[in-house]
């Protein structure tokens, strides 16, 4: 079936899909069951009291005013006041419970989405997009919260008032009430027709908001570059185009939604005119009293008010369902996919099922005394076994056939031209990106079978871009080890050649760090990020071009200090400076995603043309 040829069917399918998504999110309301039940119940109580008001008014007109009975009028007036007070109390109570449930729901949902995002690998984060994830964490969840709040307050109340008013009208006069039977289906057709049309459009509006947020974020992050290249007008034009596109989408959906209120007013007011005419005829022939006609018209007015509320509710629910679909889409992104490993499959939680035929592949094993685990007799500490990597959506392989072994305590240098895959290579070790071919083994165990948290506890990473968080120097260093002592912090600071940075700040370890370390220079940020990684005393230390902002003297002192750290630490140094990695135990030379050579500095100078080109070009310049 072509959905474009059958829009009604497409809308129905979309609505069904949104309902399923919303149902998945409602699990976060389970701790607010009491509030979710009490809120609509108190609203129903308010609705029932409201339905009695026209009957009391009819009684006052027919008995009190007609007979000039002031006592009866006062008594019925007091009854109206009682209904109003009880209705108000019920409404306020319902509002309280609905707000508590909606806010609690959104809090738990936002926390769950945030935790899920923290568990995603870099491939899925790149695929989703930062601006999209921010929008779904903020704007989308706020819309869902509003939807839950409105549903708890009005979703039962409005239908009860509409159908209750119709039933009460039938108890007064069947002939007049038949007008309700015609008006209500027409109103329902308008309300739900608009909902079906606007629901997919609201999802496009939120996608447009993603794009505007993405441009805004990019401009704020790169404001210095934009001004340096005098591209303000270009960026303003790009933002204006996306903003206008969003505005046009919002205007289009608003026009359709705006049709709802006037059409419902026309239908209801037409029904009221018919009621007045019919009621006048019935009063004239004596079948109805004046009070009963007023009561029927009041019931139609109640229906009008409630349908206007229901129309606004439908708009809010439509937005909420579209946003719920987007939020649920984030939760459906797999934190880790099942990966086939030697005939078995690794589950996302790190467990592994191995078929019996795989046992033949495990060679040279022995049973340690008193241990149930099988221990390999001799395996390298870290092994890249013909590893390849292809980024999501990329046509060609970024890395291909990476095959080498690393022993514990070795220092490995990684060098190559720009775009050769150096960062991609070291990002595979902590499992930031899943390998697409081959396997990476740590002490003989495929890293995909190791839970991510346990794997990364053993690894200290200093990323290419030095990132510090708002807080203090102490709080930033504690990212490496939450319970680190001052002595451990100073030891890491000394190794990272950052003592002068810390001692030069007021408060030393408790000195304030601005967001993203904006109150520090590039070299200071790099040294503190190195200290942060060293605090945890990792088994594997990855320095991804982390000394690029340091001068040669500081870089040399840093390398000397790193050699004197834990002797069992395996260190990967990614650099474009040959002088930084020339003393490494092994140097891996990359060229266009492939290994161009592996060996020591002397061996590569003799046999690797790529390394020779890098080394001699740099040292000629230095000379």
PDB file of C-alpha atoms in Angstrom, residues 318-524:
ATOM      1  CA  UNK A 318      -0.604  15.409  19.338  1.00  0.00           C
ATOM      2  CA  UNK A 319       2.610  17.257  20.152  1.00  0.00           C
ATOM      3  CA  UNK A 320       3.250  14.945  23.117  1.00  0.00           C
ATOM      4  CA  UNK A 321       2.776  11.795  21.030  1.00  0.00           C
ATOM      5  CA  UNK A 322       5.121  13.079  18.322  1.00  0.00           C
ATOM      6  CA  UNK A 323       7.712  13.979  20.966  1.00  0.00           C
ATOM      7  CA  UNK A 324       7.177  10.670  22.793  1.00  0.00           C
ATOM      8  CA  UNK A 325       8.002   8.874  19.557  1.00  0.00           C
ATOM      9  CA  UNK A 326      11.274  10.805  19.316  1.00  0.00           C
ATOM     10  CA  UNK A 327      12.190  10.195  22.981  1.00  0.00           C
ATOM     11  CA  UNK A 328      11.354   6.499  22.687  1.00  0.00           C
ATOM     12  CA  UNK A 329      13.538   6.425  19.567  1.00  0.00           C
ATOM     13  CA  UNK A 330      16.536   7.407  21.723  1.00  0.00           C
ATOM     14  CA  UNK A 331      15.765   4.663  24.245  1.00  0.00           C
ATOM     15  CA  UNK A 332      15.527   2.148  21.392  1.00  0.00           C
ATOM     16  CA  UNK A 333      19.063   2.885  20.182  1.00  0.00           C
ATOM     17  CA  UNK A 334      20.988  -0.218  21.286  1.00  0.00           C
ATOM     18  CA  UNK A 335      23.643   0.452  23.896  1.00  0.00           C
ATOM     19  CA  UNK A 336      25.544  -2.502  22.442  1.00  0.00           C
ATOM     20  CA  UNK A 337      24.705  -4.878  19.643  1.00  0.00           C
ATOM     21  CA  UNK A 338      25.111  -8.648  19.656  1.00  0.00           C
ATOM     22  CA  UNK A 339      28.406  -9.375  17.916  1.00  0.00           C
ATOM     23  CA  UNK A 340      29.359 -12.741  16.526  1.00  0.00           C
ATOM     24  CA  UNK A 341      32.581 -13.903  18.128  1.00  0.00           C
ATOM     25  CA  UNK A 342      34.026 -17.277  17.086  1.00  0.00           C
ATOM     26  CA  UNK A 343      30.592 -18.817  16.552  1.00  0.00           C
ATOM     27  CA  UNK A 344      29.144 -17.350  19.766  1.00  0.00           C
ATOM     28  CA  UNK A 345      27.252 -14.136  20.287  1.00  0.00           C
ATOM     29  CA  UNK A 346      28.070 -11.419  22.777  1.00  0.00           C
ATOM     30  CA  UNK A 347      24.990  -9.877  24.317  1.00  0.00           C
ATOM     31  CA  UNK A 348      24.845  -6.121  24.996  1.00  0.00           C
ATOM     32  CA  UNK A 349      25.390  -6.614  28.715  1.00  0.00           C
ATOM     33  CA  UNK A 350      28.720  -8.249  28.105  1.00  0.00           C
ATOM     34  CA  UNK A 351      27.634 -11.855  28.517  1.00  0.00           C
ATOM     35  CA  UNK A 352      28.691 -14.394  25.913  1.00  0.00           C
ATOM     36  CA  UNK A 353      27.223 -17.610  24.625  1.00  0.00           C
ATOM     37  CA  UNK A 354      29.764 -19.970  23.114  1.00  0.00           C
ATOM     38  CA  UNK A 355      28.849 -23.005  21.078  1.00  0.00           C
ATOM     39  CA  UNK A 356      30.473 -26.330  21.864  1.00  0.00           C
ATOM     40  CA  UNK A 357      32.263 -26.343  18.515  1.00  0.00           C
ATOM     41  CA  UNK A 358      34.192 -23.255  19.595  1.00  0.00           C
ATOM     42  CA  UNK A 359      36.036 -25.242  22.264  1.00  0.00           C
ATOM     43  CA  UNK A 360      38.239 -26.712  19.578  1.00  0.00           C
ATOM     44  CA  UNK A 361      39.547 -23.218  18.861  1.00  0.00           C
ATOM     45  CA  UNK A 362      40.831 -22.726  22.406  1.00  0.00           C
ATOM     46  CA  UNK A 363      44.343 -24.089  22.397  1.00  0.00           C
ATOM     47  CA  UNK A 364      47.174 -24.360  24.890  1.00  0.00           C
ATOM     48  CA  UNK A 365      45.088 -23.992  28.039  1.00  0.00           C
ATOM     49  CA  UNK A 366      45.600 -25.350  31.518  1.00  0.00           C
ATOM     50  CA  UNK A 367      43.564 -25.478  34.672  1.00  0.00           C
ATOM     51  CA  UNK A 368      45.101 -23.473  37.525  1.00  0.00           C
ATOM     52  CA  UNK A 369      45.054 -25.189  40.880  1.00  0.00           C
ATOM     53  CA  UNK A 370      41.966 -24.250  42.841  1.00  0.00           C
ATOM     54  CA  UNK A 371      40.583 -22.184  39.920  1.00  0.00           C
ATOM     55  CA  UNK A 372      37.622 -22.892  37.681  1.00  0.00           C
ATOM     56  CA  UNK A 373      38.855 -20.564  34.911  1.00  0.00           C
ATOM     57  CA  UNK A 374      40.806 -21.762  31.893  1.00  0.00           C
ATOM     58  CA  UNK A 375      44.087 -19.831  31.580  1.00  0.00           C
ATOM     59  CA  UNK A 376      45.982 -19.512  28.278  1.00  0.00           C
ATOM     60  CA  UNK A 377      49.616 -20.635  28.565  1.00  0.00           C
ATOM     61  CA  UNK A 378      51.009 -17.701  26.600  1.00  0.00           C
ATOM     62  CA  UNK A 379      49.055 -14.808  25.176  1.00  0.00           C
ATOM     63  CA  UNK A 380      50.094 -11.228  24.417  1.00  0.00           C
ATOM     64  CA  UNK A 381      48.828  -8.543  26.781  1.00  0.00           C
ATOM     65  CA  UNK A 382      47.019  -6.670  23.995  1.00  0.00           C
ATOM     66  CA  UNK A 383      46.468  -7.958  20.477  1.00  0.00           C
ATOM     67  CA  UNK A 384      44.891  -6.412  17.379  1.00  0.00           C
ATOM     68  CA  UNK A 385      43.857  -9.408  15.307  1.00  0.00           C
ATOM     69  CA  UNK A 386      43.294  -8.221  11.709  1.00  0.00           C
ATOM     70  CA  UNK A 387      41.051  -5.377  12.871  1.00  0.00           C
ATOM     71  CA  UNK A 388      39.146  -3.135  10.457  1.00  0.00           C
ATOM     72  CA  UNK A 389      36.863  -0.197  11.192  1.00  0.00           C
ATOM     73  CA  UNK A 390      34.205   1.438   9.028  1.00  0.00           C
ATOM     74  CA  UNK A 391      32.335   4.395  10.459  1.00  0.00           C
ATOM     75  CA  UNK A 392      28.555   4.470  10.238  1.00  0.00           C
ATOM     76  CA  UNK A 393      27.541   5.780   6.831  1.00  0.00           C
ATOM     77  CA  UNK A 394      31.119   5.850   5.507  1.00  0.00           C
ATOM     78  CA  UNK A 395      31.775   4.119   2.219  1.00  0.00           C
ATOM     79  CA  UNK A 396      35.406   3.053   2.705  1.00  0.00           C
ATOM     80  CA  UNK A 397      37.198   1.520   5.644  1.00  0.00           C
ATOM     81  CA  UNK A 398      38.847   4.008   7.984  1.00  0.00           C
ATOM     82  CA  UNK A 399      41.192   1.300   9.306  1.00  0.00           C
ATOM     83  CA  UNK A 400      41.980  -1.931   7.559  1.00  0.00           C
ATOM     84  CA  UNK A 401      43.792  -5.084   8.643  1.00  0.00           C
ATOM     85  CA  UNK A 402      45.385  -3.729  11.850  1.00  0.00           C
ATOM     86  CA  UNK A 403      47.476  -6.637  13.115  1.00  0.00           C
ATOM     87  CA  UNK A 404      50.037  -6.259  15.926  1.00  0.00           C
ATOM     88  CA  UNK A 405      50.772  -7.377  19.496  1.00  0.00           C
ATOM     89  CA  UNK A 406      51.689  -5.345  22.563  1.00  0.00           C
ATOM     90  CA  UNK A 407      53.342  -6.658  25.727  1.00  0.00           C
ATOM     91  CA  UNK A 408      52.549  -5.316  29.178  1.00  0.00           C
ATOM     92  CA  UNK A 409      54.553  -2.227  30.141  1.00  0.00           C
ATOM     93  CA  UNK A 410      55.549  -1.320  26.602  1.00  0.00           C
ATOM     94  CA  UNK A 411      55.345   2.191  25.183  1.00  0.00           C
ATOM     95  CA  UNK A 412      53.750   2.250  21.744  1.00  0.00           C
ATOM     96  CA  UNK A 413      54.087   5.267  19.474  1.00  0.00           C
ATOM     97  CA  UNK A 414      51.473   5.886  16.786  1.00  0.00           C
ATOM     98  CA  UNK A 415      52.408   8.286  14.006  1.00  0.00           C
ATOM     99  CA  UNK A 416      51.134   9.144  10.562  1.00  0.00           C
ATOM    100  CA  UNK A 417      49.852  11.918   8.377  1.00  0.00           C
ATOM    101  CA  UNK A 418      46.640  13.836   8.972  1.00  0.00           C
ATOM    102  CA  UNK A 419      43.641  11.548   8.449  1.00  0.00           C
ATOM    103  CA  UNK A 420      45.719   8.375   8.554  1.00  0.00           C
ATOM    104  CA  UNK A 421      43.547   6.879  11.357  1.00  0.00           C
ATOM    105  CA  UNK A 422      45.690   7.422  14.467  1.00  0.00           C
ATOM    106  CA  UNK A 423      42.834   8.548  16.736  1.00  0.00           C
ATOM    107  CA  UNK A 424      40.503   5.913  15.287  1.00  0.00           C
ATOM    108  CA  UNK A 425      43.042   3.226  16.184  1.00  0.00           C
ATOM    109  CA  UNK A 426      43.376   4.155  19.868  1.00  0.00           C
ATOM    110  CA  UNK A 427      39.620   4.780  20.204  1.00  0.00           C
ATOM    111  CA  UNK A 428      39.068   1.083  19.529  1.00  0.00           C
ATOM    112  CA  UNK A 429      40.958   0.041  22.681  1.00  0.00           C
ATOM    113  CA  UNK A 430      38.388   1.414  25.212  1.00  0.00           C
ATOM    114  CA  UNK A 431      35.595   0.230  22.905  1.00  0.00           C
ATOM    115  CA  UNK A 432      34.433   3.724  21.938  1.00  0.00           C
ATOM    116  CA  UNK A 433      33.734   2.325  18.462  1.00  0.00           C
ATOM    117  CA  UNK A 434      32.974  -1.339  17.757  1.00  0.00           C
ATOM    118  CA  UNK A 435      35.324  -3.053  15.312  1.00  0.00           C
ATOM    119  CA  UNK A 436      33.685  -4.078  12.050  1.00  0.00           C
ATOM    120  CA  UNK A 437      36.144  -6.898  11.319  1.00  0.00           C
ATOM    121  CA  UNK A 438      38.602  -8.871  13.420  1.00  0.00           C
ATOM    122  CA  UNK A 439      38.981  -8.664  17.188  1.00  0.00           C
ATOM    123  CA  UNK A 440      40.909  -6.816  19.898  1.00  0.00           C
ATOM    124  CA  UNK A 441      41.999  -9.054  22.769  1.00  0.00           C
ATOM    125  CA  UNK A 442      43.135  -7.921  26.208  1.00  0.00           C
ATOM    126  CA  UNK A 443      44.992 -10.694  28.010  1.00  0.00           C
ATOM    127  CA  UNK A 444      43.437 -13.140  25.562  1.00  0.00           C
ATOM    128  CA  UNK A 445      39.846 -11.973  26.102  1.00  0.00           C
ATOM    129  CA  UNK A 446      37.913 -10.205  23.370  1.00  0.00           C
ATOM    130  CA  UNK A 447      37.181  -6.694  24.693  1.00  0.00           C
ATOM    131  CA  UNK A 448      33.598  -6.983  23.402  1.00  0.00           C
ATOM    132  CA  UNK A 449      32.970  -9.609  26.070  1.00  0.00           C
ATOM    133  CA  UNK A 450      34.219  -7.301  28.838  1.00  0.00           C
ATOM    134  CA  UNK A 451      31.583  -4.960  30.334  1.00  0.00           C
ATOM    135  CA  UNK A 452      32.356  -1.404  29.218  1.00  0.00           C
ATOM    136  CA  UNK A 453      32.632  -0.053  32.775  1.00  0.00           C
ATOM    137  CA  UNK A 454      35.128  -2.754  33.788  1.00  0.00           C
ATOM    138  CA  UNK A 455      37.182  -2.280  30.620  1.00  0.00           C
ATOM    139  CA  UNK A 456      37.417   1.497  30.973  1.00  0.00           C
ATOM    140  CA  UNK A 457      38.364   1.288  34.648  1.00  0.00           C
ATOM    141  CA  UNK A 458      41.637  -0.214  33.428  1.00  0.00           C
ATOM    142  CA  UNK A 459      42.278   2.491  30.826  1.00  0.00           C
ATOM    143  CA  UNK A 460      43.249   6.147  31.175  1.00  0.00           C
ATOM    144  CA  UNK A 461      42.436   8.272  28.123  1.00  0.00           C
ATOM    145  CA  UNK A 462      43.703  11.761  27.333  1.00  0.00           C
ATOM    146  CA  UNK A 463      41.635  12.805  24.283  1.00  0.00           C
ATOM    147  CA  UNK A 464      42.888  14.872  21.396  1.00  0.00           C
ATOM    148  CA  UNK A 465      40.691  17.778  22.478  1.00  0.00           C
ATOM    149  CA  UNK A 466      41.422  18.696  26.105  1.00  0.00           C
ATOM    150  CA  UNK A 467      38.049  18.899  27.896  1.00  0.00           C
ATOM    151  CA  UNK A 468      37.676  20.082  31.492  1.00  0.00           C
ATOM    152  CA  UNK A 469      34.422  20.516  33.377  1.00  0.00           C
ATOM    153  CA  UNK A 470      33.085  23.412  35.431  1.00  0.00           C
ATOM    154  CA  UNK A 471      34.171  22.970  39.030  1.00  0.00           C
ATOM    155  CA  UNK A 472      37.591  22.894  40.672  1.00  0.00           C
ATOM    156  CA  UNK A 473      40.926  21.356  39.758  1.00  0.00           C
ATOM    157  CA  UNK A 474      40.257  18.780  42.478  1.00  0.00           C
ATOM    158  CA  UNK A 475      36.823  17.818  41.116  1.00  0.00           C
ATOM    159  CA  UNK A 476      38.267  17.444  37.616  1.00  0.00           C
ATOM    160  CA  UNK A 477      41.102  15.215  38.794  1.00  0.00           C
ATOM    161  CA  UNK A 478      38.605  13.096  40.744  1.00  0.00           C
ATOM    162  CA  UNK A 479      37.040  12.074  37.446  1.00  0.00           C
ATOM    163  CA  UNK A 480      40.064   9.795  37.176  1.00  0.00           C
ATOM    164  CA  UNK A 481      39.654   8.442  40.697  1.00  0.00           C
ATOM    165  CA  UNK A 482      36.768   9.640  42.921  1.00  0.00           C
ATOM    166  CA  UNK A 483      38.539   8.748  46.184  1.00  0.00           C
ATOM    167  CA  UNK A 484      41.986  10.063  45.178  1.00  0.00           C
ATOM    168  CA  UNK A 485      44.013  11.570  48.010  1.00  0.00           C
ATOM    169  CA  UNK A 486      45.805  14.918  47.764  1.00  0.00           C
ATOM    170  CA  UNK A 487      49.106  13.039  47.621  1.00  0.00           C
ATOM    171  CA  UNK A 488      47.951  10.982  44.618  1.00  0.00           C
ATOM    172  CA  UNK A 489      46.704  14.126  42.891  1.00  0.00           C
ATOM    173  CA  UNK A 490      49.984  15.993  43.394  1.00  0.00           C
ATOM    174  CA  UNK A 491      51.921  12.968  42.171  1.00  0.00           C
ATOM    175  CA  UNK A 492      49.848  12.932  38.952  1.00  0.00           C
ATOM    176  CA  UNK A 493      50.210  16.723  38.640  1.00  0.00           C
ATOM    177  CA  UNK A 494      53.998  16.460  38.943  1.00  0.00           C
ATOM    178  CA  UNK A 495      54.152  13.736  36.309  1.00  0.00           C
ATOM    179  CA  UNK A 496      51.992  15.810  33.972  1.00  0.00           C
ATOM    180  CA  UNK A 497      54.309  18.832  34.483  1.00  0.00           C
ATOM    181  CA  UNK A 498      51.328  20.827  35.807  1.00  0.00           C
ATOM    182  CA  UNK A 499      52.577  21.847  39.277  1.00  0.00           C
ATOM    183  CA  UNK A 500      53.287  25.409  38.213  1.00  0.00           C
ATOM    184  CA  UNK A 501      49.750  25.623  36.756  1.00  0.00           C
ATOM    185  CA  UNK A 502      48.086  24.468  39.994  1.00  0.00           C
ATOM    186  CA  UNK A 503      50.342  26.423  42.361  1.00  0.00           C
ATOM    187  CA  UNK A 504      49.830  29.556  40.292  1.00  0.00           C
ATOM    188  CA  UNK A 505      46.082  29.465  40.925  1.00  0.00           C
ATOM    189  CA  UNK A 506      44.436  30.885  44.026  1.00  0.00           C
ATOM    190  CA  UNK A 507      43.186  27.945  46.055  1.00  0.00           C
ATOM    191  CA  UNK A 508      45.543  25.503  44.295  1.00  0.00           C
ATOM    192  CA  UNK A 509      43.605  22.199  44.079  1.00  0.00           C
ATOM    193  CA  UNK A 510      40.405  24.057  44.944  1.00  0.00           C
ATOM    194  CA  UNK A 511      40.902  26.714  42.261  1.00  0.00           C
ATOM    195  CA  UNK A 512      37.840  27.263  40.089  1.00  0.00           C
ATOM    196  CA  UNK A 513      37.740  25.896  36.553  1.00  0.00           C
ATOM    197  CA  UNK A 514      35.336  27.542  34.102  1.00  0.00           C
ATOM    198  CA  UNK A 515      33.153  25.485  31.779  1.00  0.00           C
ATOM    199  CA  UNK A 516      35.363  23.718  29.221  1.00  0.00           C
ATOM    200  CA  UNK A 517      38.416  25.151  31.010  1.00  0.00           C
ATOM    201  CA  UNK A 518      37.988  28.541  29.317  1.00  0.00           C
ATOM    202  CA  UNK A 519      40.056  30.268  32.044  1.00  0.00           C
ATOM    203  CA  UNK A 520      43.125  28.134  31.155  1.00  0.00           C
ATOM    204  CA  UNK A 521      45.447  28.135  28.159  1.00  0.00           C
ATOM    205  CA  UNK A 522      45.576  25.204  25.752  1.00  0.00           C
ATOM    206  CA  UNK A 523      48.803  23.840  27.269  1.00  0.00           C
ATOM    207  CA  UNK A 524      47.444  24.135  30.826  1.00  0.00           C
TER     208      UNK A 524
END
